[in-house]
Coordinates of C-alpha atoms and ligand atoms in Angstrom, one line a residue:
X1 CA -28.1 -54.1 -16.4
X2 CA -24.6 -55.4 -15.8
X3 CA -22.0 -52.8 -15.1
X4 CA -18.9 -53.5 -17.1
X5 CA -15.6 -52.1 -15.8
X6 CA -15.7 -49.7 -18.7
X7 CA -18.9 -48.0 -17.5
X8 CA -17.8 -48.0 -13.8
X9 CA -14.6 -46.0 -14.5
X10 CA -16.4 -42.8 -15.9
X11 CA -18.8 -43.0 -12.9
X12 CA -15.9 -43.0 -10.5
X13 CA -14.3 -40.0 -12.3
X14 CA -17.7 -38.2 -12.1
X15 CA -17.9 -38.9 -8.3
X16 CA -14.4 -37.5 -7.9
X17 CA -15.3 -34.3 -9.8
X18 CA -18.4 -34.0 -7.7
X19 CA -16.4 -33.5 -4.6
X20 CA -13.9 -30.8 -5.6
X21 CA -11.1 -29.9 -3.1
X22 CA -11.6 -26.6 -1.2
X23 CA -10.7 -23.6 -3.4
X24 CA -7.2 -22.2 -2.8
X25 CA -5.4 -18.9 -3.5
X26 CA -4.6 -18.1 -7.1
X27 CA -3.0 -15.6 -9.4
X28 CA -5.2 -14.5 -12.3
X29 CA -3.9 -12.6 -15.3
X30 CA -6.2 -9.8 -16.6
X31 CA -6.9 -9.6 -20.4
X32 CA -6.0 -6.0 -20.6
X33 CA -2.7 -4.4 -19.7
X34 CA -2.2 -1.3 -17.6
X35 CA -0.9 0.8 -20.5
X36 CA 1.4 2.7 -18.2
X37 CA 3.7 1.2 -15.6
X38 CA 1.5 1.2 -12.5
X39 CA 4.3 2.1 -10.1
X40 CA 1.8 3.9 -7.7
X41 CA -1.8 2.7 -7.2
X42 CA -4.7 3.9 -5.0
X43 CA -8.3 2.8 -4.9
X44 CA -10.4 6.0 -5.2
X45 CA -13.9 4.5 -5.4
X46 CA -15.7 1.2 -5.3
X47 CA -14.8 0.5 -8.9
X48 CA -11.8 2.7 -9.7
X49 CA -8.0 2.7 -9.1
X50 CA -5.7 5.5 -10.0
X51 CA -2.3 4.4 -11.4
X52 CA 0.6 6.8 -11.7
X53 CA 3.9 6.4 -13.6
X54 CA 6.7 8.7 -14.6
X55 CA 6.3 10.8 -17.8
X56 CA 8.0 8.4 -20.2
X57 CA 7.4 6.6 -23.4
X58 CA 4.6 4.4 -22.1
X59 CA 2.3 2.9 -24.7
X60 CA -1.0 4.4 -23.4
X61 CA -1.6 7.7 -25.2
X62 CA -3.5 10.8 -24.4
X63 CA -3.6 14.1 -26.5
X64 CA -1.0 12.6 -28.9
X65 CA 1.6 11.8 -26.2
X66 CA 2.3 9.0 -23.7
X67 CA 0.2 9.1 -20.6
X68 CA 1.6 8.8 -17.1
X69 CA -1.6 8.6 -15.2
X70 CA -4.5 6.2 -15.7
X71 CA -7.8 5.0 -14.2
X72 CA -8.2 1.2 -13.9
X73 CA -11.8 0.0 -13.8
X74 CA -12.1 -3.0 -11.5
X75 CA -15.5 -4.0 -13.0
X76 CA -14.5 -4.1 -16.6
X77 CA -10.7 -4.5 -16.3
X78 CA -10.1 -1.6 -18.7
X79 CA -7.8 1.4 -18.5
X80 CA -8.4 5.1 -19.4
X81 CA -5.6 7.6 -19.6
X82 CA -5.6 10.6 -17.2
X83 CA -4.2 13.9 -18.3
X84 CA -1.5 15.2 -16.0
X85 CA 0.6 18.3 -16.1
X86 CA 3.4 17.4 -13.7
X87 CA 5.7 14.4 -13.5
X88 CA 4.2 12.0 -10.9
X89 CA 7.3 9.8 -10.8
X90 CA 8.0 8.6 -7.2
X91 CA 5.2 10.5 -5.5
X92 CA 3.0 9.8 -2.6
X93 CA -0.6 10.4 -1.8
X94 CA -3.8 9.6 0.1
X95 CA -7.5 10.2 0.4
X96 CA -8.5 13.2 2.5
X97 CA -11.4 13.6 5.0
X98 CA -13.7 14.8 2.2
X99 CA -13.0 11.8 0.0
X100 CA -10.6 13.7 -2.4
X101 CA -7.5 11.9 -3.5
X102 CA -4.3 14.0 -3.4
X103 CA -1.0 13.0 -4.9
X104 CA 2.1 14.9 -3.8
X105 CA 5.7 15.4 -5.0
X106 CA 7.5 13.8 -7.9
X107 CA 10.3 14.0 -10.4
X108 CA 12.1 17.2 -11.5
X109 CA 12.8 15.9 -15.0
X110 CA 10.8 15.8 -18.2
X111 CA 11.2 13.2 -20.8
X112 CA 12.2 13.4 -24.4
X113 CA 9.2 13.0 -26.6
X114 CA 6.8 14.2 -23.9
X115 CA 6.5 18.0 -24.4
X116 CA 4.8 20.2 -22.0
X117 CA 5.6 18.1 -18.9
X118 CA 6.2 20.2 -15.8
X119 CA 8.5 19.3 -12.9
X120 CA 6.7 17.4 -10.2
X121 CA 8.6 18.0 -7.0
X122 CA 6.2 20.5 -5.6
X123 CA 3.1 19.1 -7.3
X124 CA -0.3 18.7 -5.7
X125 CA -2.6 16.6 -7.9
X126 CA -6.3 16.6 -6.9
X127 CA -8.7 13.9 -7.9
X128 CA -12.1 14.8 -6.6
X129 CA -14.5 12.0 -5.4
X130 CA -15.8 10.3 -8.5
X131 CA -19.4 9.2 -8.6
X132 CA -19.3 7.6 -12.0
X133 CA -18.5 3.9 -11.8
X134 CA -16.5 4.2 -15.0
X135 CA -14.8 7.4 -14.1
X136 CA -16.5 9.4 -16.9
X137 CA -15.9 13.1 -16.4
X138 CA -13.5 12.5 -13.5
X139 CA -10.0 13.9 -13.9
X140 CA -6.9 15.1 -12.1
X141 CA -6.8 18.9 -11.3
X142 CA -3.4 20.7 -11.1
X143 CA -2.6 24.3 -10.9
X144 CA 1.2 24.3 -10.4
X145 CA 1.5 28.1 -10.0
X146 CA -1.1 28.5 -7.3
X147 CA -1.3 25.1 -5.7
X148 CA 2.0 23.6 -4.7
X149 CA 4.0 22.2 -1.8
X150 CA 6.3 24.5 0.3
X151 CA 9.4 22.5 -0.4
X152 CA 10.5 20.4 -3.4
X153 CA 9.9 16.7 -2.6
X154 CA 10.9 13.7 -4.8
X155 CA 10.4 10.4 -3.0
X156 CA 8.4 11.8 0.0
X157 CA 5.9 9.8 2.1
X158 CA 2.6 10.9 3.5
X159 CA -0.1 9.9 5.9
X160 CA -3.7 11.1 6.6
X161 CA -3.7 12.2 10.2
X162 CA -6.4 12.7 12.9
X163 CA -7.9 15.9 11.3
X164 CA -8.2 14.3 7.9
X165 CA -5.3 16.3 6.4
X166 CA -2.1 15.0 4.9
X167 CA 1.2 15.0 6.7
X168 CA 4.0 15.0 4.1
X169 CA 7.4 13.7 5.1
X170 CA 10.9 14.1 3.7
X171 CA 12.1 13.3 0.1
X172 CA 14.8 15.0 -1.9
X173 CA 15.0 18.2 -3.9
X174 CA 16.7 17.2 -7.2
X175 CA 18.2 14.2 -8.8
X176 CA 20.0 11.8 -6.5
X177 CA 20.8 8.6 -8.2
X178 CA 21.0 6.3 -5.1
X179 CA 21.3 7.9 -1.7
X180 CA 19.5 11.0 -0.5
X181 CA 22.3 13.6 -1.1
X182 CA 20.0 16.6 -1.6
X183 CA 17.5 16.0 1.2
X184 CA 14.2 17.7 2.1
X185 CA 14.7 17.4 5.9
X186 CA 11.3 18.6 6.9
X187 CA 7.6 17.9 7.3
X188 CA 4.7 19.9 5.8
X189 CA 0.9 19.4 5.5
X190 CA -1.9 19.6 3.0
X191 CA -3.8 21.7 3.5
X192 CA -0.9 23.7 5.0
X193 CA -0.8 24.3 8.8
X194 CA 2.4 26.5 8.7
X195 CA 3.9 29.1 6.5
X196 CA 7.2 27.2 6.4
X197 CA 8.1 23.5 6.5
X198 CA 8.9 22.0 9.9
X199 CA 12.6 20.9 10.2
X200 CA 13.1 17.3 11.4
X201 CA 16.2 15.9 13.3
X202 CA 14.9 12.4 12.5
X203 CA 15.2 12.9 8.8
X204 CA 18.7 14.3 9.3
X205 CA 19.7 11.3 11.5
X206 CA 18.4 8.8 9.0
X207 CA 20.4 10.0 6.0
X208 CA 21.5 8.9 3.5
X209 CA 19.0 5.9 3.2
X210 CA 15.8 7.7 4.2
X211 CA 13.7 8.1 1.0
X212 CA 10.0 7.1 1.4
X213 CA 10.0 7.1 5.2
X214 CA 7.4 4.6 6.5
X215 CA 4.9 6.7 8.4
X216 CA 1.7 5.8 10.4
X217 CA -0.9 7.8 12.2
X218 CA -1.3 6.3 15.7
X219 CA -4.6 6.0 17.6
X220 CA -3.6 8.8 20.0
X221 CA -3.1 11.2 17.0
X222 CA 0.7 11.1 17.1
X223 CA 2.7 9.6 14.2
X224 CA 5.2 6.8 14.1
X225 CA 8.0 7.0 11.5
X226 CA 10.8 4.7 10.5
X227 CA 13.6 5.5 8.0
X228 CA 17.0 3.8 7.5
X229 CA 17.3 2.1 10.9
X230 CA 15.9 5.0 13.0
X231 CA 12.4 5.3 14.4
X232 CA 10.5 8.0 16.2
X233 CA 7.1 9.1 17.4
X234 CA 6.2 12.6 16.1
X235 CA 3.7 14.7 18.0
X236 CA 2.1 16.7 15.3
X237 CA 0.4 19.1 17.8
X238 CA 3.5 19.8 20.0
X239 CA 5.9 19.5 17.1
X240 CA 8.3 17.1 19.0
X241 CA 10.1 14.0 18.1
X242 CA 10.6 11.1 20.6
X243 CA 13.4 8.7 19.6
X244 CA 12.5 4.9 19.7
X245 CA 14.9 2.0 19.5
X246 CA 16.8 1.4 16.2
X247 CA 15.7 -1.4 14.0
X248 CA 18.0 -4.3 15.2
X249 CA 21.0 -5.9 13.6
X250 CA 22.1 -3.2 11.2
X251 CA 19.0 -3.6 9.1
X252 CA 17.9 -0.6 6.9
X253 CA 14.4 -0.4 5.7
X254 CA 13.9 2.6 3.4
X255 CA 15.0 3.4 -0.1
X256 CA 17.4 2.5 -1.6
X257 CA 17.3 -0.4 1.0
X258 CA 13.6 -0.9 0.8
X259 CA 11.9 -2.9 3.5
X260 CA 8.3 -2.4 4.1
X261 CA 6.2 -1.6 7.2
X262 CA 2.6 -1.8 8.4
X263 CA 0.5 -0.8 11.3
X264 CA -1.0 -4.0 12.5
X265 CA -4.8 -4.1 12.9
X266 CA -6.2 -2.0 15.8
X267 CA -8.8 -3.7 18.0
X268 CA -11.3 -2.2 20.4
X269 CA -11.5 -1.3 23.2
X270 CA -7.9 -0.2 23.6
X271 CA -6.6 0.0 20.0
X272 CA -3.0 -0.7 21.1
X273 CA -0.7 0.1 18.1
X274 CA 1.9 -2.4 17.0
X275 CA 4.2 -1.9 14.0
X276 CA 5.7 -4.6 11.8
X277 CA 8.7 -3.8 9.6
X278 CA 9.9 -6.6 7.2
X279 CA 12.8 -6.9 4.7
X280 CA 15.4 -4.4 3.6
X281 CA 19.1 -4.9 3.9
X282 CA 21.7 -5.3 6.6
X283 CA 24.4 -3.1 5.1
X284 CA 26.3 0.0 6.0
X285 CA 24.9 3.0 4.0
X286 CA 28.4 4.5 4.0
X287 CA 29.2 2.0 1.2
X288 CA 28.8 3.6 -2.2
X289 CA 26.7 1.8 -4.8
X290 CA 29.8 1.2 -6.9
X291 CA 30.9 -1.2 -4.1
X292 CA 27.5 -2.9 -3.8
X293 CA 26.0 -5.7 -5.9
X294 CA 22.7 -6.9 -7.4
X295 CA 23.6 -10.2 -5.7
X296 CA 23.9 -8.7 -2.2
X297 CA 21.4 -10.7 0.0
X298 CA 18.4 -8.9 1.3
X299 CA 17.4 -9.5 4.9
X300 CA 14.6 -11.9 6.0
X301 CA 14.2 -10.0 9.2
X302 CA 10.9 -8.7 10.4
X303 CA 10.9 -6.5 13.5
X304 CA 7.8 -5.8 15.6
X305 CA 7.2 -3.3 18.3
X306 CA 4.2 -2.4 20.6
X307 CA 3.9 1.3 20.9
X308 CA 3.1 1.5 24.6
X309 CA 5.7 2.6 27.3
X310 CA 6.2 -1.1 28.2
X311 CA 6.4 -2.2 24.5
X312 CA 8.9 0.5 23.7
X313 CA 11.0 -0.5 26.8
X314 CA 11.0 -4.1 25.5
X315 CA 12.1 -2.9 22.0
X316 CA 11.8 -4.7 18.7
X317 CA 11.0 -8.4 18.6
X318 CA 12.7 -10.1 15.7
X319 CA 11.3 -12.9 13.5
X320 CA 12.1 -14.1 10.0
X321 CA 10.3 -14.4 6.6
X322 CA 10.8 -17.6 4.6
X323 CA 13.3 -15.7 2.4
X324 CA 15.2 -12.4 2.2
X325 CA 13.2 -9.7 0.5
X326 CA 14.1 -6.2 -0.6
X327 CA 11.1 -4.1 -1.8
X328 CA 8.4 -6.4 -0.4
X329 CA 5.0 -4.9 0.3
X330 CA 2.9 -5.6 3.4
X331 CA -0.9 -5.4 2.8
X332 CA -3.8 -6.0 5.2
X333 CA -6.4 -8.7 4.6
X334 CA -9.9 -8.0 6.0
X335 CA -9.5 -10.8 8.5
X336 CA -6.4 -9.2 10.1
X337 CA -3.7 -11.2 8.4
X338 CA -1.0 -9.4 6.4
X339 CA 0.1 -10.4 2.9
X340 CA 3.8 -10.2 2.2
X341 CA 4.2 -9.9 -1.6
X342 CA 6.5 -8.7 -4.4
X343 CA 10.2 -7.8 -4.1
X344 CA 13.5 -9.6 -4.7
X345 CA 15.9 -11.8 -2.7
X346 CA 19.0 -9.8 -3.5
X347 CA 20.1 -6.3 -4.4
X348 CA 18.7 -2.8 -4.0
X349 CA 16.1 -0.3 -5.1
X350 CA 17.0 2.5 -7.6
X351 CA 18.2 2.2 -11.1
X352 CA 21.5 1.1 -12.7
X353 CA 23.8 2.1 -9.9
X354 CA 25.5 -1.2 -8.9
X355 CA 28.2 -2.4 -11.3
X356 CA 26.4 -5.7 -12.0
X357 CA 22.9 -4.3 -12.5
X358 CA 20.6 -6.7 -14.5
X359 CA 19.7 -4.3 -17.3
X360 CA 18.7 -1.4 -15.1
X361 CA 17.8 -3.5 -12.1
X362 CA 19.9 -3.1 -9.0
X363 CA 18.0 -6.2 -7.7
X364 CA 17.8 -9.8 -8.8
X365 CA 16.1 -13.0 -7.9
X366 CA 12.5 -11.8 -7.8
X367 CA 10.4 -13.5 -5.1
X368 CA 7.5 -15.1 -6.9
X369 CA 5.5 -16.6 -4.0
X370 CA 3.7 -14.4 -1.4
X371 CA 3.5 -15.3 2.3
X372 CA 0.9 -14.6 4.9
X373 CA 1.7 -13.1 8.3
X374 CA -0.8 -13.9 11.1
X375 CA -0.2 -11.3 13.8
X376 CA -2.2 -13.3 16.5
X377 CA 0.0 -16.5 16.3
X378 CA 3.0 -17.0 18.6
X379 CA 6.4 -15.7 17.6
X380 CA 8.1 -18.1 15.2
X381 CA 4.7 -19.4 13.8
X382 CA 3.3 -16.3 12.1
X383 CA 4.7 -16.5 8.6
X384 CA 3.7 -19.2 6.1
X385 CA 3.4 -19.6 2.3
X386 CA 1.4 -22.8 2.6
X387 CA -1.3 -22.9 0.0
X388 CA -0.1 -19.7 -1.7
X389 CA 0.5 -19.8 -5.4
X390 CA 3.7 -18.9 -7.4
X391 CA 3.6 -16.4 -10.3
X392 CA 6.0 -16.1 -13.2
X393 CA 5.8 -12.3 -13.3
X394 CA 8.6 -10.4 -11.4
X395 CA 7.3 -7.4 -9.4
X396 CA 10.5 -5.6 -8.4
X397 CA 11.3 -1.9 -8.4
X398 CA 8.3 0.3 -9.3
X399 CA 5.6 -2.2 -8.8
X400 CA 2.4 -1.8 -6.8
X401 CA -0.2 -3.9 -5.1
X402 CA -3.5 -3.0 -3.4
X403 CA -6.4 -4.7 -1.7
X404 CA -9.6 -3.9 -3.7
X405 CA -13.1 -3.3 -2.5
X406 CA -13.9 -6.7 -4.1
X407 CA -11.6 -8.3 -1.5
X408 CA -8.8 -9.5 -3.8
X409 CA -5.4 -7.9 -4.5
X410 CA -4.6 -5.9 -7.7
X411 CA -0.9 -6.3 -8.6
X412 CA 0.7 -4.2 -11.4
X413 CA 3.8 -2.5 -12.5
X414 CA 7.6 -3.2 -12.2
X415 CA 10.2 -1.3 -14.1
X416 CA 13.7 -1.0 -12.8
X417 CA 14.7 0.9 -16.0
X418 CA 15.4 4.5 -16.8
X419 CA 12.6 4.5 -19.4
X420 CA 9.9 2.2 -20.8
X421 CA 11.6 -1.0 -22.0
X422 CA 9.4 -3.4 -23.9
X423 CA 9.8 -7.1 -23.2
X424 CA 12.3 -8.8 -25.5
X425 CA 14.6 -11.7 -25.6
X426 CA 17.5 -11.3 -23.2
X427 CA 15.7 -8.6 -21.1
X428 CA 15.2 -10.0 -17.6
X429 CA 13.3 -7.1 -16.0
X430 CA 11.4 -5.3 -18.8
X431 CA 8.7 -2.7 -18.1
X432 CA 5.7 -4.7 -16.8
X433 CA 2.3 -3.8 -18.1
X434 CA 0.6 -7.1 -17.2
X435 CA -2.0 -6.8 -14.4
X436 CA -2.9 -9.6 -12.1
X437 CA -5.2 -10.3 -9.2
X438 CA -4.2 -12.5 -6.3
X439 CA -7.4 -14.1 -5.3
X440 CA -8.0 -15.4 -1.8
X441 CA -10.0 -18.7 -1.5
X442 CA -13.1 -16.8 -0.5
X443 CA -13.4 -15.3 -4.0
X444 CA -14.6 -18.7 -5.2
X445 CA -17.3 -19.5 -2.6
X446 CA -20.6 -18.0 -1.5
X447 CA -19.7 -14.9 0.5
X448 CA -21.6 -12.8 3.1
X449 CA -22.9 -9.5 1.5
X450 CA -23.3 -6.1 3.0
X451 CA -26.5 -5.2 1.0
X452 CA -26.3 -1.4 1.6
X453 CA -24.5 1.1 3.8
X454 CA -24.9 4.8 4.5
X455 CA -22.6 7.1 2.5
X456 CA -21.3 8.5 5.7
X457 CA -20.9 6.9 9.2
X458 CA -20.3 9.2 12.1
X459 CA -17.7 8.5 14.8
X460 CA -18.6 6.9 18.1
X461 CA -22.0 5.6 16.8
X462 CA -24.0 2.5 16.4
X463 CA -24.8 1.6 12.8
X464 CA -27.0 -1.2 11.5
X465 CA -26.9 -2.4 7.9
X466 CA -28.8 -5.1 6.0
X467 CA -26.7 -8.2 5.1
X468 CA -27.1 -11.7 3.7
X469 CA -25.2 -14.7 5.0
X470 CA -24.8 -17.9 2.9
X471 CA -26.2 -21.0 4.6
X472 CA -22.7 -22.5 5.0
X473 CA -21.7 -19.6 7.3
X474 CA -24.8 -19.5 9.5
X475 CA -23.3 -21.3 12.4
X476 CA -23.8 -19.7 15.8
X477 CA -20.1 -20.3 16.7
X478 CA -18.8 -18.7 13.5
X479 CA -16.0 -16.2 14.0
X480 CA -17.4 -12.8 12.9
X481 CA -15.0 -9.9 12.1
X482 CA -16.0 -6.4 11.0
X483 CA -13.2 -4.3 9.6
X484 CA -12.9 -0.7 8.7
X485 CA -10.1 -0.3 6.2
X486 CA -8.2 2.4 4.4
X487 CA -6.8 0.6 1.4
X488 CA -3.8 2.9 1.3
X489 CA -1.6 4.4 -1.4
X490 CA 1.0 1.9 -2.8
X491 CA 4.3 3.4 -3.9
X492 CA 7.9 2.1 -3.5
X493 CA 7.1 -1.0 -1.4
X494 CA 5.0 1.0 1.1
X495 CA 1.3 1.4 1.5
X496 CA 0.9 4.8 3.0
X497 CA -2.2 5.5 5.1
X498 CA -3.2 1.8 5.0
X499 CA -5.2 1.0 8.1
X500 CA -7.5 -1.7 9.6
X501 CA -9.6 -0.9 12.6
X502 CA -11.7 -3.8 13.9
X503 CA -15.2 -2.8 15.1
X504 CA -17.3 -4.4 17.8
X505 CA -20.6 -5.7 16.4
X506 CA -22.9 -8.6 15.8
X507 CA -25.2 -10.2 13.3
X508 CA -28.9 -10.3 14.3
X509 CA -30.4 -13.7 15.2
X510 CA -32.3 -13.8 11.9
X511 CA -29.0 -13.2 10.0
X512 CA -30.4 -10.3 8.1
X513 CA -28.6 -7.3 9.7
X514 CA -25.2 -6.4 11.1
X515 CA -24.8 -3.8 13.9
X516 CA -21.4 -2.3 14.6
X517 CA -19.9 0.5 16.6
X518 CA -17.7 3.0 14.7
X519 CA -14.3 4.2 16.1
X520 CA -14.5 6.8 18.9
X521 CA -12.7 9.6 17.0
X522 CA -10.4 10.5 14.1
X523 CA -7.3 9.6 16.1
X524 CA -8.3 5.9 15.9
X525 CA -9.5 6.2 12.2
X526 CA -8.5 9.5 10.5
X527 CA -11.7 11.0 9.1
X528 CA -12.2 10.0 5.4
X529 CA -13.0 7.1 3.1
X530 CA -13.1 3.6 4.4
X531 CA -14.1 0.2 3.1
X532 CA -16.1 -2.0 5.5
X533 CA -15.8 -5.8 5.2
X534 CA -17.7 -8.4 7.0
X535 CA -15.7 -11.6 7.5
X536 CA -17.3 -14.8 8.7
X537 CA -14.9 -17.7 9.4
X538 CA -12.3 -16.1 7.1
X539 CA -14.8 -15.6 4.2
X540 CA -14.9 -11.9 3.6
X541 CA -17.7 -10.0 1.9
X542 CA -17.1 -7.4 -0.7
X543 CA -16.3 -4.0 0.9
X544 CA -18.9 -1.3 1.4
X545 CA -17.4 2.2 0.6
X546 CA -18.2 4.8 3.2
X547 CA -16.9 8.1 4.5
X548 CA -16.1 8.0 8.2
X549 CA -16.9 11.3 9.9
X550 CA -18.6 14.4 8.4
X551 CA -17.0 14.3 5.0
X552 CA -15.9 17.9 5.5
X553 CA -12.6 19.2 4.0
X554 CA -9.6 19.0 6.2
X555 CA -8.8 20.0 8.9
X556 CA -11.9 18.5 10.6
X557 CA -12.3 16.8 14.0
X558 CA -15.7 15.4 13.0
Ligands
NAG1 C1 -3.3 14.4 -32.8 O1 -2.6 14.2 -34.0 C2 -3.4 14.2 -35.1 C3 -2.6 13.8 -36.4 O2 -1.3 14.4 -36.3 C4 -4.1 15.5 -35.3 O3 -5.0 15.5 -36.3 C5 -4.9 15.8 -34.0 O4 -5.5 17.1 -34.0 C6 -4.0 15.7 -32.7 N1 -4.8 15.7 -31.5 C7 -4.5 16.5 -30.4 C8 -5.4 16.4 -29.3 O5 -3.5 17.1 -30.4
NAG2 C1 21.9 2.2 13.0 O1 22.7 2.8 12.1 C2 23.8 3.6 12.7 C3 24.5 4.3 11.5 O2 24.9 3.5 10.5 C4 24.8 2.6 13.3 O3 25.8 3.3 14.0 C5 24.0 1.8 14.4 O4 24.8 0.8 15.0 C6 22.7 1.1 13.8 N1 21.9 0.5 14.9 C7 21.7 -0.8 15.0 C8 20.9 -1.3 16.1 O5 22.2 -1.6 14.2
NAG3 C1 35.0 0.9 -2.8 O1 35.9 0.1 -2.0 C2 37.3 0.5 -2.2 C3 38.1 -0.5 -1.4 O2 37.6 -0.7 -0.1 C4 37.5 1.9 -1.7 O3 38.9 2.3 -1.9 C5 36.6 2.8 -2.5 O4 36.7 4.1 -2.0 C6 35.2 2.4 -2.5 N1 34.5 3.1 -3.5 C7 33.2 3.5 -3.3 C8 32.6 4.3 -4.5 O5 32.6 3.3 -2.3
NAG4 C1 -11.5 18.4 -0.3 O1 -10.5 19.2 0.4 C2 -9.4 19.5 -0.4 C3 -8.4 20.2 0.6 O2 -9.0 21.4 1.1 C4 -9.8 20.4 -1.6 O3 -8.7 20.7 -2.4 C5 -10.8 19.6 -2.4 O4 -11.3 20.5 -3.4 C6 -12.0 19.3 -1.5 N1 -12.9 18.5 -2.3 C7 -14.2 18.5 -2.0 C8 -15.1 17.7 -2.9 O5 -14.7 19.1 -1.0

């Protein structure tokens, strides 16, 4: 048979198709919407994410009124409303040592058309561990009269600490439109450790731009905090504050000048803590919002510090993102890189306070392309957006993002408006109900699998689990990483309690089992839920959901 040019061409095309280029990162839009504005999100089980919004006129209904809490099912991409009593607007939260999710604080106000809503500032919302993959029978428990915070807190932060309980930080009492002019200048705990809140000089010093302080439990049990341009280490046991250097160059990193912050991955044997703070704004917080603008440039500055005596003496090391960002969020990848996503190039957090607000948005020029930060690369080479996709969905004020147990990022929310504003012509920043995933390249190739894992793993122990490894990753020289992760609670450009602790370990010669060594104690990984990922040459498995420690209610040192 003689090959005509006509028959050769399709053959060449087929050959080209047979050798596809390596898969890249992609944004993928979900078929269902979130029903409420997912301005807070937390993964509470291998298949479920809790979303919180304010009590507003959201489309998702429950008991004949708009819902402001919901469960997102990661397997089916469907949403179920949750019944809440108190307003969860601008709250914080975390998982406790016994696997229970607790959400704390919120908005003092109700909303027209939403009868029965109770003020949220002292709220404690309990979501017990949910064994049902679909969330059936799982609900939020509230008892505002008998179970509440000591002080009113709207815009507080929180972090799970070494005994598995929650440290709750700052916030404000009542309505403050921009700066914190009615501050809660104290810390408290859940479950409580004291009969009264603990006053904090740090919170006083960081006024008026200190809402949602960025807070991390350090591997010695102390707690790092940054708010405005101030940072400290708080010793929970001694109740003392040690002042650290200011964030350099006049940059402010907490609401309404939201930057974000992250505890970089902790590695054995020394688990030396390093903190990275990115974005925010270089502006004097004595300036009132009437004299600020939605076009005021956000900073591209990232500041990094090593929390050892030498590192603190050296101070913050400065590097730059590819663009300025206010309200970015920093999220761990299982391989130790950090995703920088969401936010805007100009303006501020909060709603309708600057004279040139865009609708209700104090910010403009949404950043639509994420970047990756690689902590192990030399200064100046760590940040890149090479290969990262661009979305057309703005995620500005009141958006959230979280790593899922599946290994991709769930992105939802955005609503810089005083109520629910449906998309319409001429509205630049409507209330956003579209849900996306940002999928790393490994979602599209054969991945390692952790075939099973014990429900609980004790501290300081050796654990072996069955795995499978695809042929392409079976090289003896492959880079193997085993990460123990708290996926965190995403609210207001900050992922509280997020943590990645690398574990020593190895794959058996037959490739069928993985042995790893758990962290020495709850200071390195606060007791509670974790997701374990196996990453081989940057291809991560799905996460295995475990409880690290005894699973007892807090406080517990086991
Ligand atoms: C919701 O409203 C409908 C119609 O007004 C009524 O029949 C129903 O009982 C209401 N359900 C609840 C839970 O209040
Ligand atoms: C931090 O903020 C204070 C108060 O605005 C200011 O006086 C100080 O210079 C700032 N520090 C740095 C390093 O910019
Ligand atoms: C705005 O700036 C003007 C001129 O500097 C000043 O007089 C005024 O007090 C400022 N107003 C606010 C609300 O900051
Ligand atoms: C976990 O501990 C918290 C705080 O003590 C408590 O409210 C919750 O009911 C506990 N849940 C379980 C399942 O033990």
